[in-house]
Coordinates of C-alpha atoms and ligand atoms in Angstrom, one line a residue:
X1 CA 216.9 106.9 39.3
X2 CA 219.0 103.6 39.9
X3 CA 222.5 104.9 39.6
X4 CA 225.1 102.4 39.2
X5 CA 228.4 103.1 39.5
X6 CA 230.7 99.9 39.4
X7 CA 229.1 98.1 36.4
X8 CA 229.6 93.8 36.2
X9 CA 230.2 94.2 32.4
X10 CA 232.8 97.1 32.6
X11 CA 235.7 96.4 30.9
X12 CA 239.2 96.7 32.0
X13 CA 240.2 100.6 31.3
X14 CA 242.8 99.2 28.6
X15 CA 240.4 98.0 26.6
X16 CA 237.4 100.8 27.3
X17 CA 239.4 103.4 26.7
X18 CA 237.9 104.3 22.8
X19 CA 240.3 102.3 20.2
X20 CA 239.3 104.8 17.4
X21 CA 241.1 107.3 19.8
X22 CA 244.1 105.9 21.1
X23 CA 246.2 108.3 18.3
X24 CA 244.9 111.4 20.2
X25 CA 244.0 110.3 23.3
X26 CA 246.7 113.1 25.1
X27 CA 245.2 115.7 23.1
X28 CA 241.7 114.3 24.3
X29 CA 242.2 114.6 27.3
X30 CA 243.8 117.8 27.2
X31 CA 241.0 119.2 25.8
X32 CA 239.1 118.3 28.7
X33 CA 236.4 115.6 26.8
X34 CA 235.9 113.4 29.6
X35 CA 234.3 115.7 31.3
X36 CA 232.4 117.0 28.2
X37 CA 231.0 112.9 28.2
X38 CA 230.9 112.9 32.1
X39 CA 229.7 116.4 33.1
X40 CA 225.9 116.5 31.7
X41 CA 224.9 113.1 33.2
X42 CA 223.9 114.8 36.6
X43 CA 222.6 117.8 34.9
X44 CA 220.8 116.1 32.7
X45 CA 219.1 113.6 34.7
X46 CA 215.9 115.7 35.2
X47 CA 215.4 116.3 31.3
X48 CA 216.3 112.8 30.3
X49 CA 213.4 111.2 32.3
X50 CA 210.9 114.2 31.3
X51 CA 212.2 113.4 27.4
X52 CA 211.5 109.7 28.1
X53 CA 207.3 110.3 29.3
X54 CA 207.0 112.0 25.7
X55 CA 205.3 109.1 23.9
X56 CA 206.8 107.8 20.8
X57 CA 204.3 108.4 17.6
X58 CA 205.4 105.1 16.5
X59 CA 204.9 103.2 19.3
X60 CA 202.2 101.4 18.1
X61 CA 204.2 99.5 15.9
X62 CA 206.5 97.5 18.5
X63 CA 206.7 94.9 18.9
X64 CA 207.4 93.5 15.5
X65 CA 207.1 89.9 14.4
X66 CA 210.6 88.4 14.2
X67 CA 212.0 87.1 11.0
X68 CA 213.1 84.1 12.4
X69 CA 215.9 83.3 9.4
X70 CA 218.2 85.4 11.1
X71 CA 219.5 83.0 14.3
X72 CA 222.1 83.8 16.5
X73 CA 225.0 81.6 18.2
X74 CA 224.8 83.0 21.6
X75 CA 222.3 84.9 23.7
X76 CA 220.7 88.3 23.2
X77 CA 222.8 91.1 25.3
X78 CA 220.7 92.2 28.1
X79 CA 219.2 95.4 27.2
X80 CA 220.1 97.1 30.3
X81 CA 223.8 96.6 29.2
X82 CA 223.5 97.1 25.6
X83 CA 221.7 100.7 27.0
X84 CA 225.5 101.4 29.0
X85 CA 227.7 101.0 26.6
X86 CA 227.6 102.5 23.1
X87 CA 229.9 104.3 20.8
X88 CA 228.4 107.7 20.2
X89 CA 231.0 110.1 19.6
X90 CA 228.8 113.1 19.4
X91 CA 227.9 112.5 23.5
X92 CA 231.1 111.5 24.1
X93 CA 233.9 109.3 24.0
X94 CA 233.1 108.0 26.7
X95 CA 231.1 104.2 26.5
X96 CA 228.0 105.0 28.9
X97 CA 226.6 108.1 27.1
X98 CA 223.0 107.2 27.9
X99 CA 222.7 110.5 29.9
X100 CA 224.0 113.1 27.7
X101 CA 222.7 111.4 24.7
X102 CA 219.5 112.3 26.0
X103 CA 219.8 116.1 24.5
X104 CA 219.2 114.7 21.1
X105 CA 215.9 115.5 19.6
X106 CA 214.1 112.6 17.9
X107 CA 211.0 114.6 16.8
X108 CA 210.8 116.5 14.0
X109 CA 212.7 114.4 12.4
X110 CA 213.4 115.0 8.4
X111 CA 215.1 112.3 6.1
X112 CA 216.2 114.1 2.5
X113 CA 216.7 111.6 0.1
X114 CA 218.7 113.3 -2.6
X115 CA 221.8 112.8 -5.2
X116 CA 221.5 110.9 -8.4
X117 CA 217.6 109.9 -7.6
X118 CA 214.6 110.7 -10.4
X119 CA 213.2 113.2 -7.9
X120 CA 214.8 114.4 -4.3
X121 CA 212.7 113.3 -1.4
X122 CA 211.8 114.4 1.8
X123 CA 210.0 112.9 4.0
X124 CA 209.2 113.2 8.2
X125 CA 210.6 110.1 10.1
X126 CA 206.8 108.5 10.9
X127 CA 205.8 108.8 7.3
X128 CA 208.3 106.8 6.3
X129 CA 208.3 103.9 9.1
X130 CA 204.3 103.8 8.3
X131 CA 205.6 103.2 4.4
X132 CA 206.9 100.4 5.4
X133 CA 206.6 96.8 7.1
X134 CA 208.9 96.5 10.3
X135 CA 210.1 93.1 11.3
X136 CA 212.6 92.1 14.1
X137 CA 216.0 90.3 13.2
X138 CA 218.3 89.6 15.8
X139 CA 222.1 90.2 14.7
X140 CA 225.5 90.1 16.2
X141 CA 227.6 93.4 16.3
X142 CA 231.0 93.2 16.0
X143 CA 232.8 96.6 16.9
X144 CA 236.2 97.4 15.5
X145 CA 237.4 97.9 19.3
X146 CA 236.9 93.9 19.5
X147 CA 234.0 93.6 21.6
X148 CA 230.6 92.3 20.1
X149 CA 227.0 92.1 21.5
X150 CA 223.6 90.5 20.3
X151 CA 220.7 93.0 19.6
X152 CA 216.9 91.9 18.4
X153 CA 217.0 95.1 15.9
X154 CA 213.4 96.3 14.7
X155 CA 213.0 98.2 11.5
X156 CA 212.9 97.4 7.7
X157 CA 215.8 96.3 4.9
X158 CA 217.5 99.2 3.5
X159 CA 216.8 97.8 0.1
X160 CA 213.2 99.0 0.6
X161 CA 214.8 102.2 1.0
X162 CA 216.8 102.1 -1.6
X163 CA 213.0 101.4 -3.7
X164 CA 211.6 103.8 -2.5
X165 CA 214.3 106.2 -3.2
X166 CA 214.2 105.5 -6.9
X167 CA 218.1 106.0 -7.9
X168 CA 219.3 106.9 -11.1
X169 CA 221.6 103.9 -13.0
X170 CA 224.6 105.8 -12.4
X171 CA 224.4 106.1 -8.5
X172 CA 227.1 103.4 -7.3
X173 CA 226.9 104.5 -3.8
X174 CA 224.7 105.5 -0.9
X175 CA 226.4 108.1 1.2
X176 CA 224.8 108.1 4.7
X177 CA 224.8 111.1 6.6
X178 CA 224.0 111.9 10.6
X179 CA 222.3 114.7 12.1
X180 CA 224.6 118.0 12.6
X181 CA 223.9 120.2 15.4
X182 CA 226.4 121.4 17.8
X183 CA 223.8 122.5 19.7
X184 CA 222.1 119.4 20.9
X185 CA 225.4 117.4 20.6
X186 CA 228.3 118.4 22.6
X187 CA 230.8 116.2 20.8
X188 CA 229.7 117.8 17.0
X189 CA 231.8 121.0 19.3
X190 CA 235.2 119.2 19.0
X191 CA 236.7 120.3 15.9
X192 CA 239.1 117.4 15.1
X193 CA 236.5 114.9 13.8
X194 CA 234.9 116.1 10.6
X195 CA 231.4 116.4 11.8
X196 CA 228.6 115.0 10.6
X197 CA 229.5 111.6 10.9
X198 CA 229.3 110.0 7.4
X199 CA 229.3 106.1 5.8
X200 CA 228.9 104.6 2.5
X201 CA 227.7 101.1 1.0
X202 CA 228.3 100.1 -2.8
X203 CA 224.7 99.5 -4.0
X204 CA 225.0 96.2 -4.0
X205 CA 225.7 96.9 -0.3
X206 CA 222.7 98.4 0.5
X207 CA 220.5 96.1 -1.3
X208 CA 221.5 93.2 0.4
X209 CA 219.4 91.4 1.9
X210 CA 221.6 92.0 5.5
X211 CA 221.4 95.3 5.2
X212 CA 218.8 97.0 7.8
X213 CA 217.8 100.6 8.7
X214 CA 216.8 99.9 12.6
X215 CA 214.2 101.6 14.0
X216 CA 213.5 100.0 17.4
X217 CA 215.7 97.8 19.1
X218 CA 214.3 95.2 21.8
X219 CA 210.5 95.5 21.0
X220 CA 210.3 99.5 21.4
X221 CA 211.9 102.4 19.3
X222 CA 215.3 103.1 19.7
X223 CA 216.8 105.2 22.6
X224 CA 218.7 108.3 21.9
X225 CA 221.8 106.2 22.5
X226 CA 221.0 103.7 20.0
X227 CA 221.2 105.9 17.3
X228 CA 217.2 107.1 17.4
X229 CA 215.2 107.6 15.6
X230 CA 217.0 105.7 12.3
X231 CA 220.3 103.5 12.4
X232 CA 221.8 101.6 9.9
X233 CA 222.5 97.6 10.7
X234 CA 225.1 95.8 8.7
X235 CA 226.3 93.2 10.9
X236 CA 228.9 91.7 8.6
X237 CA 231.1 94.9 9.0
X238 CA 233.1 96.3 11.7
X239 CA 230.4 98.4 14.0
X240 CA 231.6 102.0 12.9
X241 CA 229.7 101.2 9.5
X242 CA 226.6 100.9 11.3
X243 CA 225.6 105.1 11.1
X244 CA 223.5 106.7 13.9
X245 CA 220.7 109.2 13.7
X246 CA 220.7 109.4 10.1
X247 CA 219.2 112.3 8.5
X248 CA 220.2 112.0 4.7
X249 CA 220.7 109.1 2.1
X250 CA 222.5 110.7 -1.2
X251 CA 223.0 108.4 -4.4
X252 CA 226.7 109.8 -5.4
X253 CA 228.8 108.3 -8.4
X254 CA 232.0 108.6 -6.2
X255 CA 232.6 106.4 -3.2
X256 CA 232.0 108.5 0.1
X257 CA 234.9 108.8 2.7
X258 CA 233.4 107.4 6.6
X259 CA 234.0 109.8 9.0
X260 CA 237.0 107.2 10.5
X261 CA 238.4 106.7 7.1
X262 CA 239.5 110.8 7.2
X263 CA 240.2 110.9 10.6
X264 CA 242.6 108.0 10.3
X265 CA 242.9 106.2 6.9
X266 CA 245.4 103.9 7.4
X267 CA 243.5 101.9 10.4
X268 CA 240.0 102.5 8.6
X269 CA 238.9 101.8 5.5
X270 CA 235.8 102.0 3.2
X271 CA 235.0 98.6 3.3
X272 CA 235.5 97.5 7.0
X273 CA 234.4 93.8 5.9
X274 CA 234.9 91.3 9.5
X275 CA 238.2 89.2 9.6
X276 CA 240.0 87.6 12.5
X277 CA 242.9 87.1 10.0
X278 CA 243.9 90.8 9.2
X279 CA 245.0 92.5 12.7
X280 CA 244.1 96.0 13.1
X281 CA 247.3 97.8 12.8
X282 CA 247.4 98.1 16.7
X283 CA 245.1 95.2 18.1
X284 CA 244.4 92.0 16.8
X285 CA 241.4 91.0 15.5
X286 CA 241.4 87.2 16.3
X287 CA 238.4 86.9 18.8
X288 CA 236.1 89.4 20.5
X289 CA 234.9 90.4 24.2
X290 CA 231.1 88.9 24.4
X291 CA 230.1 91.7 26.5
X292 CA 227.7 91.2 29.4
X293 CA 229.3 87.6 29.7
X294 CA 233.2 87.6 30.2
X295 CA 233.5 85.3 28.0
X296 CA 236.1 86.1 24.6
X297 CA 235.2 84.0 21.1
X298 CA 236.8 83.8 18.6
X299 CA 235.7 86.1 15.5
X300 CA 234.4 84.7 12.6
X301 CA 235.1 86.2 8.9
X302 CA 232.4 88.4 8.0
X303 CA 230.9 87.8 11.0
X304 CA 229.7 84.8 10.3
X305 CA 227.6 86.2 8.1
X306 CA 229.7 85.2 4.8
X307 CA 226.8 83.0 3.5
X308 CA 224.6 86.6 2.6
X309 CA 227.7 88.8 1.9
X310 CA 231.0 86.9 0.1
X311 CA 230.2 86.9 -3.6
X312 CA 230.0 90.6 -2.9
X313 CA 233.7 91.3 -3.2
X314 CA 234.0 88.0 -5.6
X315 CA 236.5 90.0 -8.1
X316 CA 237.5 92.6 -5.1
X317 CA 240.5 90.9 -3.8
X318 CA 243.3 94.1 -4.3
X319 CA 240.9 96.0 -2.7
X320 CA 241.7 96.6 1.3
X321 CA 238.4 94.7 1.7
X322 CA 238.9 94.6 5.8
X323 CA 239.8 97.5 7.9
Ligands
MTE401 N1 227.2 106.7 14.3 C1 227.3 108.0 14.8 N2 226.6 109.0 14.2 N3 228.2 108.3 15.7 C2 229.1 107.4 16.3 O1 229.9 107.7 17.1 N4 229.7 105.0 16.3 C3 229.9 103.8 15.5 C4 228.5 103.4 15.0 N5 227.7 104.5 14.5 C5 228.9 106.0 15.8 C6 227.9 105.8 14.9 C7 230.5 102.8 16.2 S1 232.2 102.9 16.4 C8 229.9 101.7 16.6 S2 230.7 100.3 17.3 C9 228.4 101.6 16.6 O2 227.8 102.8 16.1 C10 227.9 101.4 18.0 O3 226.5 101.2 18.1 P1 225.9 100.8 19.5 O4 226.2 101.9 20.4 O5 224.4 100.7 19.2 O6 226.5 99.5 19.9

């Protein structure tokens, strides 16, 4: 196994050190997390490369044709890199979780559809890819912690989920909910984050035309770290939006509360729309490390994705439309 240990793209410890955490990190640390990210890498490394021969009942699906309306302003991250360096809090705060995240099980893998729907669903993870028609988009990621990546995402538009889930005309929301398993994920074990990770999108949200469940990521299904085997995509928002490993979609009347917005409401917020002009209440948001390149940009409101997204929050403006 190639092993690298000093990394080109690593960032300065200021800035890797998880934003999100910075409130806690004393108690963090106390607690001994750093080695809950670090310590299962060596153990691990045997399983991780027997998980990785198991072949991927979906495979035959990648690579997708790319939908080529979706252009990007800068190169595709290298995959390698965009492997290294991933938020995934249940492996870890740590950014290279590739290792541990290995434990995850991708297979069985249910998705309930339930909530204000005519009939609950559910349904195993290859029946529904097969149900539908993937197609690569490449999109920019823009996490909160101001760093941002290109990724050629494969998978299908959430709206076609949303279809397919047939909701009721009262459901306003779609509540997104990850796996929970303590078990398999040593980070579900630490009990000041209110495990499972949850996120929400209006319906007009989650039926825009942005809005994609990803599926694969550089021509092949996702890894583990990536948020296998079903991620959400919604690259106008900041990156904590974009749900991992999702195992239920629930049409709810009342907006959900993100697993970010209870841990710390005042930095984030339901919405978590892109905007160099609001500062997060400890950082600023004005441009963004490219990483992979060393090179900082400046950010651009919604991402630069205002053309799809704006008129969504026409109307909206006392809401706290970005953090
Ligand atoms: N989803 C789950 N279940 N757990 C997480 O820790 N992190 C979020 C988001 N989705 C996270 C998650 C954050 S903060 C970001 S920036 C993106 O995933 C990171 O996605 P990436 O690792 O593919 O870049």
């Amino acid at each position: 196994m190639n092993v690298i240990r000093r990394r080109p793209w690593d960032l300065p410890q200021r800035l890797a050190t998880p934003a999100h955490l910075a409130f806690s990190r004393r108690t963090l640390l106390g607690a001994g997390l750093g080695a809950l990210a670090l310590a299962p890498a060596g153990v691990l490394a045997q399983r991780v490369s027997d998980v990785a021969k198991l072949p991927d009942p979906t495979s035959d699906l990648y690579p997708a044709k790319r939908n080529e309306a979706f252009k990007l302003d800068r190169p595709i991250t290298d995959e390698t890199i965009n492997l290294h360096y991933n938020n995934f809090y249940e492996y870890g705060t740590a950014k290279d979780v590739a290792a541990p995240a290995q434990q995850l099980r991708v297979r069985p893998w249910t998705v309930k559809i339930d909530g204000l729907v005519e009939k609950p669903i559910e349904i195993g993870i290859d029946d529904l890819i097969r149900r539908m028609t993937l197609e690569e988009r490449t999109y920019r990621h823009r996490c909160v912690e101001a760093w941002s990546m290109a990724i050629a995402w494969t998978g299908f538009p959430l709206r076609k989920l949303v279809e397919f889930a047939r909701p009721l005309g009262s459901a306003k929301y779609v509540k997104m909910t990850t796996f929970f398993d303590p078990k398999m994920a040593p980070g579900q074990r630490l009990p000041w984050f209110p495990w499972p990770y949850v996120e929400g999108l209006t319906m007009a949200e989650a039926t825009n035309e942005l809005a994609f469940l990803a599926t694969g990521a550089y021509g092949h299904p996702l890894a583990r770290q990536q948020g296998a085997p079903l991620r959400l995509a919604v690259p106008w928002k900041y990156g904590f939006k974009s749900i991992k490993s999702i195992v239920q979609f629930t049409f709810v009347e009342q907006r959900p509360v993100g697993l970010w917005e209870a841990v710390q409401p005042s930095e984030y917020g339901f919405w978590a729309n892109v905007n160099p002009a609001v500062p997060h209440p400890r950082w600023s948001q004005a441009t963004e490390e490219v990483i992979g390149t060393g090179e900082r940009r400046p950010t651009l409101i919604f991402n630069g994705y205002g053309d799809y997204v704006a008129d969504l929050y026409k109307g909206l403006e006392k809401e706290r439309l970005w953090s």
